[in-house]
Amino acid sequence: MLSEVLLVSAPGKVILHGEHAVVHGKVALAVALNLRTFLRLQPHSNGKVDLSLPNIGIKWAWDVARLQLLDTSFLEQGDVTTPTPELVEKLKEVAGLPDDCAVTESLAVLAFLYLYLSICRKQRWTKEDLELINKWAFQGERVIHGNPSGVDNAVSTWGGALRYQQGKISSLKRPPALQILLTNTKVPRNTRTLVAGVRNRLLKFPEIVAPLLTSIDAISLECERVLGEMGEAPAPEQYLVLEELIDMNQHHLNALGVGHASLDQLCQVTRARGLHSKLTGAGGGGCGITLLKPGLEQPEVEATKQALTSCGFDCWETSIGAPGVSIHSATSLDSRVQQALDGL
């Protein structure tokens, strides 16, 4: 039973290299961002479970007594359970969501309710439990995405940088804390459609597309090698290699057909300032990352962010290789984070 306020955070994630090629058995590198999602668990005496997700406008509550009376036998007892389509349908009945609830909001609520009903009263929080946290996070991903790779939950749990290939995930040792810009073009895209498009292009032009995928794999491996050498004392020439790899990968992804005019604009804006960018994730819009070299003056960074914002994009300055899921004391939080939590 929770007796005091618990503050937990987990990092965001981007794919550094290997988008789309990873679907075809190649290596992908994923890194944790120092842009964190914070969770505050706070006990109440009103007999309700309250869920507040301000970023997507969700504020919902359930009576604890009502939840305890529900038939939740569809949630298997014991270890981590896998949410089936039938289970998700039953969760919808339990959640009591209105018919006009948007898909994103609905899935977020269902993922929370599934995890709450499954793990409620299981208070386990030690280093040894990270694997358990990762497993449960993966099941939450399955509620939302159906058949996720496992990369997102692994990066958020363990932090740092991960290597992913054909279902096998391993951590990169001591990745450097590279500074980047994360830019959201705000152009919506359908990952499934983009992945299918690359597959179709591979079937249509196998002798052209297969070498592209092999080349992207080589870029990921070279980036892994360079990051391993950089350690805590990166050299300027290593940043030059990372910039070249970013440029080559972006051109390859455009050749695969997953680029977008908004991403081209992002690259043009940053290139004009001597910076190098690429899409991250599925492409077709979405987000891009820009490497910030050491010694870059803050006014230059701010000017770049302003130029990207002027394009209608959202832009954040952050670093990669952030810690994984973490517990915080209230006094250790940034004042802006504390203010946001207090406003819930």
XYZ file of C-alpha atoms in Angstrom:
344
model
C 0.000 0.000 0.000
C 1.446 3.400 -0.991
C 1.871 5.540 2.132
C 3.765 8.526 0.758
C 4.327 10.452 -2.457
C 6.505 8.549 -4.937
C 8.158 10.420 -7.806
C 9.429 8.363 -10.740
C 10.778 9.383 -14.143
C 11.839 7.645 -17.337
C 13.740 9.050 -20.337
C 12.509 9.555 -23.866
C 14.156 7.737 -26.768
C 15.356 8.261 -30.315
C 16.833 5.938 -32.918
C 20.340 7.147 -33.695
C 20.885 4.895 -36.719
C 19.254 1.853 -38.270
C 15.666 2.970 -38.922
C 13.845 0.593 -41.289
C 16.976 -1.482 -41.846
C 16.339 -3.007 -38.411
C 13.078 -4.477 -39.735
C 15.202 -6.482 -42.188
C 17.577 -7.908 -39.599
C 20.127 -5.096 -39.499
C 21.538 -3.290 -36.453
C 19.801 -0.275 -34.915
C 21.194 2.029 -32.233
C 18.713 3.580 -29.798
C 19.605 6.173 -27.156
C 17.859 7.526 -24.076
C 17.107 11.264 -24.134
C 17.397 13.565 -21.162
C 13.801 14.618 -21.848
C 11.933 12.756 -19.145
C 8.365 11.759 -18.394
C 7.567 12.197 -14.716
C 5.067 10.186 -12.731
C 3.779 11.199 -9.324
C 2.046 8.516 -7.260
C 0.191 10.039 -4.349
C -2.125 8.340 -1.831
C -5.677 9.672 -1.437
C -8.404 8.990 1.096
C -11.313 9.606 -1.285
C -11.582 5.988 -2.395
C -10.685 6.786 -5.989
C -7.907 6.054 -8.436
C -7.210 9.265 -10.343
C -5.280 9.415 -13.616
C -4.040 12.771 -14.919
C -2.118 12.975 -18.220
C -1.990 16.740 -18.882
C 0.002 16.506 -22.129
C -2.874 14.723 -23.868
C -5.718 16.239 -21.871
C -6.675 13.128 -19.886
C -8.193 13.389 -16.407
C -10.064 10.265 -15.334
C -11.085 8.585 -12.095
C -12.393 5.188 -10.968
C -13.858 4.070 -7.629
C -11.455 1.637 -5.991
C -14.385 -0.310 -4.551
C -15.903 -0.666 -8.024
C -12.617 -1.881 -9.490
C -12.305 -4.451 -6.702
C -15.787 -5.794 -7.469
C -15.063 -6.203 -11.176
C -14.404 -9.608 -12.626
C -10.712 -9.291 -13.499
C -10.131 -13.006 -13.941
C -9.105 -12.220 -17.514
C -5.899 -10.851 -15.985
C -3.824 -13.941 -15.279
C -2.222 -14.156 -11.868
C 1.508 -14.632 -11.409
C 4.248 -13.287 -13.633
C 4.007 -10.700 -16.409
C 0.993 -11.337 -18.641
C 0.584 -10.549 -22.319
C -2.416 -8.365 -23.301
C -4.431 -10.137 -25.999
C -6.959 -8.352 -28.263
C -9.739 -9.950 -26.199
C -8.181 -8.604 -22.989
C -7.972 -5.110 -24.463
C -11.686 -5.261 -25.340
C -12.528 -6.237 -21.746
C -10.338 -3.380 -20.491
C -12.419 -0.979 -22.585
C -15.518 -2.150 -20.724
C -13.776 -1.707 -17.363
C -12.446 1.749 -18.302
C -15.877 3.084 -19.203
C -14.458 5.433 -21.833
C -16.886 7.474 -23.952
C -17.337 6.420 -27.583
C -15.901 9.700 -28.879
C -12.588 9.294 -26.994
C -9.683 9.682 -29.436
C -7.523 6.619 -30.156
C -4.341 8.031 -28.569
C -6.105 9.029 -25.355
C -8.038 5.753 -25.213
C -4.895 3.620 -25.574
C -3.077 5.634 -22.914
C -5.892 5.056 -20.425
C -6.122 1.352 -21.289
C -2.354 0.892 -20.864
C -2.518 2.560 -17.426
C -5.543 0.547 -16.304
C -4.020 -2.717 -17.504
C -0.797 -2.069 -15.574
C -2.668 -0.802 -12.497
C -4.947 -3.841 -12.276
C -2.075 -6.223 -12.990
C 0.570 -4.845 -10.631
C -1.553 -3.135 -7.954
C -0.222 -3.845 -4.447
C 3.022 -5.326 -5.846
C 5.431 -2.860 -4.263
C 8.816 -3.967 -5.624
C 11.476 -1.394 -6.317
C 15.102 -2.505 -6.234
C 17.865 -2.801 -8.802
C 16.919 -6.411 -9.261
C 13.408 -5.315 -10.260
C 14.547 -3.410 -13.347
C 14.047 -6.515 -15.453
C 10.521 -6.807 -14.080
C 9.857 -3.127 -14.802
C 11.103 -3.669 -18.343
C 8.791 -6.663 -18.828
C 5.731 -4.794 -17.592
C 6.616 -1.738 -19.675
C 6.805 -4.011 -22.722
C 3.292 -5.292 -22.027
C 2.076 -1.686 -21.771
C 3.664 -1.103 -25.174
C 1.751 -4.092 -26.529
C -1.550 -2.555 -25.437
C -0.708 0.544 -27.504
C 1.313 -0.816 -30.454
C 0.275 -4.465 -30.708
C 3.642 -5.892 -31.765
C 6.436 -3.585 -30.516
C 10.147 -4.333 -30.920
C 10.967 -3.937 -27.230
C 13.423 -1.106 -27.874
C 11.322 1.722 -26.412
C 10.692 0.069 -23.058
C 14.284 -1.218 -22.825
C 15.806 2.229 -23.403
C 13.426 3.862 -20.929
C 14.183 1.210 -18.309
C 17.947 0.895 -18.645
C 18.844 4.289 -20.132
C 22.140 4.928 -21.907
C 22.417 3.532 -25.441
C 21.296 0.167 -26.768
C 22.121 -2.022 -29.749
C 19.184 -3.905 -31.232
C 19.264 -6.652 -33.849
C 16.757 -9.398 -34.560
C 15.211 -9.253 -31.099
C 18.528 -9.163 -29.226
C 19.169 -6.041 -27.134
C 22.506 -5.152 -25.537
C 23.818 -2.002 -23.844
C 26.638 0.117 -25.226
C 29.285 0.681 -22.587
C 29.796 4.279 -21.441
C 28.248 6.164 -24.370
C 29.278 9.845 -24.495
C 26.680 12.409 -23.419
C 26.237 14.003 -26.837
C 24.224 17.224 -27.025
C 21.477 17.252 -29.658
C 18.398 19.118 -30.787
C 15.229 17.059 -31.025
C 12.808 18.621 -33.497
C 9.185 17.624 -33.994
C 7.976 18.598 -37.469
C 4.417 17.960 -36.240
C 3.696 16.141 -39.507
C 1.706 12.989 -38.660
C 2.770 9.699 -40.220
C 1.784 6.049 -40.218
C 4.685 3.800 -39.227
C 3.034 0.664 -40.594
C 2.512 2.276 -43.994
C 6.104 3.522 -44.166
C 7.523 0.119 -43.198
C 5.341 -1.537 -45.850
C 6.545 0.996 -48.414
C 10.190 0.082 -47.798
C 9.353 -3.611 -48.028
C 7.566 -3.059 -51.347
C 10.500 -1.073 -52.685
C 12.837 -3.894 -51.648
C 10.699 -6.438 -53.507
C 10.511 -4.215 -56.576
C 14.191 -3.196 -56.687
C 16.070 -5.845 -54.662
C 19.472 -5.169 -56.214
C 19.140 -1.455 -55.359
C 17.437 -1.477 -51.973
C 19.252 -4.449 -50.398
C 22.645 -2.682 -50.679
C 21.080 0.429 -49.117
C 19.974 -1.617 -46.109
C 23.426 -3.199 -45.879
C 25.000 0.249 -46.008
C 22.711 1.535 -43.229
C 23.786 -1.478 -41.185
C 27.437 -0.520 -41.759
C 26.657 3.061 -40.659
C 25.151 1.756 -37.396
C 28.188 -0.448 -36.757
C 30.620 2.385 -37.483
C 28.682 4.706 -35.181
C 28.770 2.051 -32.451
C 32.534 1.764 -32.868
C 33.091 5.535 -32.716
C 30.830 5.986 -29.675
C 32.769 3.222 -27.924
C 36.050 5.040 -28.594
C 34.794 8.465 -27.546
C 34.242 7.573 -23.862
C 34.583 10.574 -21.600
C 37.076 12.491 -23.771
C 35.690 12.822 -27.316
C 38.036 14.198 -29.986
C 36.949 16.765 -32.632
C 37.662 14.321 -35.482
C 35.230 11.842 -33.939
C 32.452 14.421 -34.139
C 33.307 14.894 -37.829
C 32.794 11.152 -38.365
C 29.448 11.256 -36.544
C 28.357 14.159 -38.755
C 29.285 12.264 -41.919
C 27.383 9.206 -40.724
C 24.305 11.364 -40.032
C 24.419 12.833 -43.551
C 24.894 9.465 -45.243
C 22.115 7.833 -43.270
C 19.687 10.646 -44.067
C 20.404 10.306 -47.804
C 19.894 6.534 -47.578
C 16.572 6.971 -45.787
C 15.423 9.404 -48.465
C 16.360 6.803 -51.085
C 14.197 4.274 -49.224
C 11.253 6.649 -49.632
C 10.723 7.570 -45.970
C 11.774 11.206 -46.177
C 9.435 14.198 -46.195
C 9.561 17.843 -47.256
C 9.406 18.900 -43.590
C 12.472 16.793 -42.784
C 14.290 18.217 -45.803
C 13.490 21.697 -44.496
C 14.810 20.756 -41.056
C 18.084 19.537 -42.600
C 18.407 22.661 -44.755
C 17.878 25.015 -41.799
C 20.510 23.291 -39.679
C 22.939 22.767 -42.581
C 22.912 26.524 -43.185
C 24.327 26.845 -39.654
C 26.965 24.160 -40.117
C 24.980 21.480 -38.267
C 23.984 17.985 -39.375
C 20.543 16.402 -38.994
C 18.613 13.262 -39.844
C 15.159 11.853 -39.272
C 14.669 9.544 -36.312
C 12.081 6.806 -36.194
C 9.764 5.930 -39.058
C 10.234 9.153 -41.041
C 7.540 10.572 -43.304
C 7.426 13.583 -40.974
C 7.682 13.040 -37.241
C 10.961 13.953 -35.559
C 14.564 14.656 -36.478
C 17.782 14.973 -34.492
C 20.621 17.472 -34.901
C 24.114 16.898 -33.477
C 25.521 19.849 -31.505
C 29.302 20.029 -31.620
C 31.332 20.932 -28.512
C 32.224 24.591 -28.371
C 29.055 25.712 -30.112
C 28.073 28.993 -28.491
C 24.657 29.100 -26.813
C 23.476 32.072 -28.925
C 24.082 29.920 -32.039
C 22.051 27.088 -30.532
C 19.221 29.471 -29.635
C 19.265 30.985 -33.141
C 18.977 27.506 -34.660
C 16.093 26.616 -32.358
C 14.371 29.885 -33.275
C 14.824 29.200 -36.994
C 13.283 25.745 -36.596
C 10.439 27.110 -34.496
C 9.782 29.680 -37.238
C 9.178 26.729 -39.591
C 6.289 25.669 -37.357
C 8.319 22.959 -35.600
C 8.775 22.237 -31.903
C 12.405 22.042 -30.795
C 14.174 20.934 -27.612
C 17.826 20.959 -26.632
C 18.811 17.817 -24.765
C 21.469 15.124 -24.437
C 21.628 11.417 -25.203
C 22.695 8.589 -22.921
C 20.418 9.668 -20.046
C 19.809 7.451 -16.990
C 16.932 4.992 -17.144
C 13.895 4.789 -14.895
C 14.650 6.632 -11.643
C 13.143 7.499 -8.272
C 13.341 11.151 -7.177
C 12.935 13.071 -3.952
C 10.743 16.162 -4.240
C 13.708 18.404 -3.359
C 15.823 17.024 -6.228
C 13.390 18.031 -8.969
C 13.922 20.930 -11.335
C 11.659 23.840 -10.355
C 9.811 23.683 -13.696
C 9.073 19.979 -13.229
C 7.927 20.547 -9.656
C 5.663 23.396 -10.786
C 4.114 21.223 -13.503
C 3.473 18.378 -11.048
C 1.959 20.770 -8.500
C -0.449 21.967 -11.166
C -1.970 18.513 -11.720
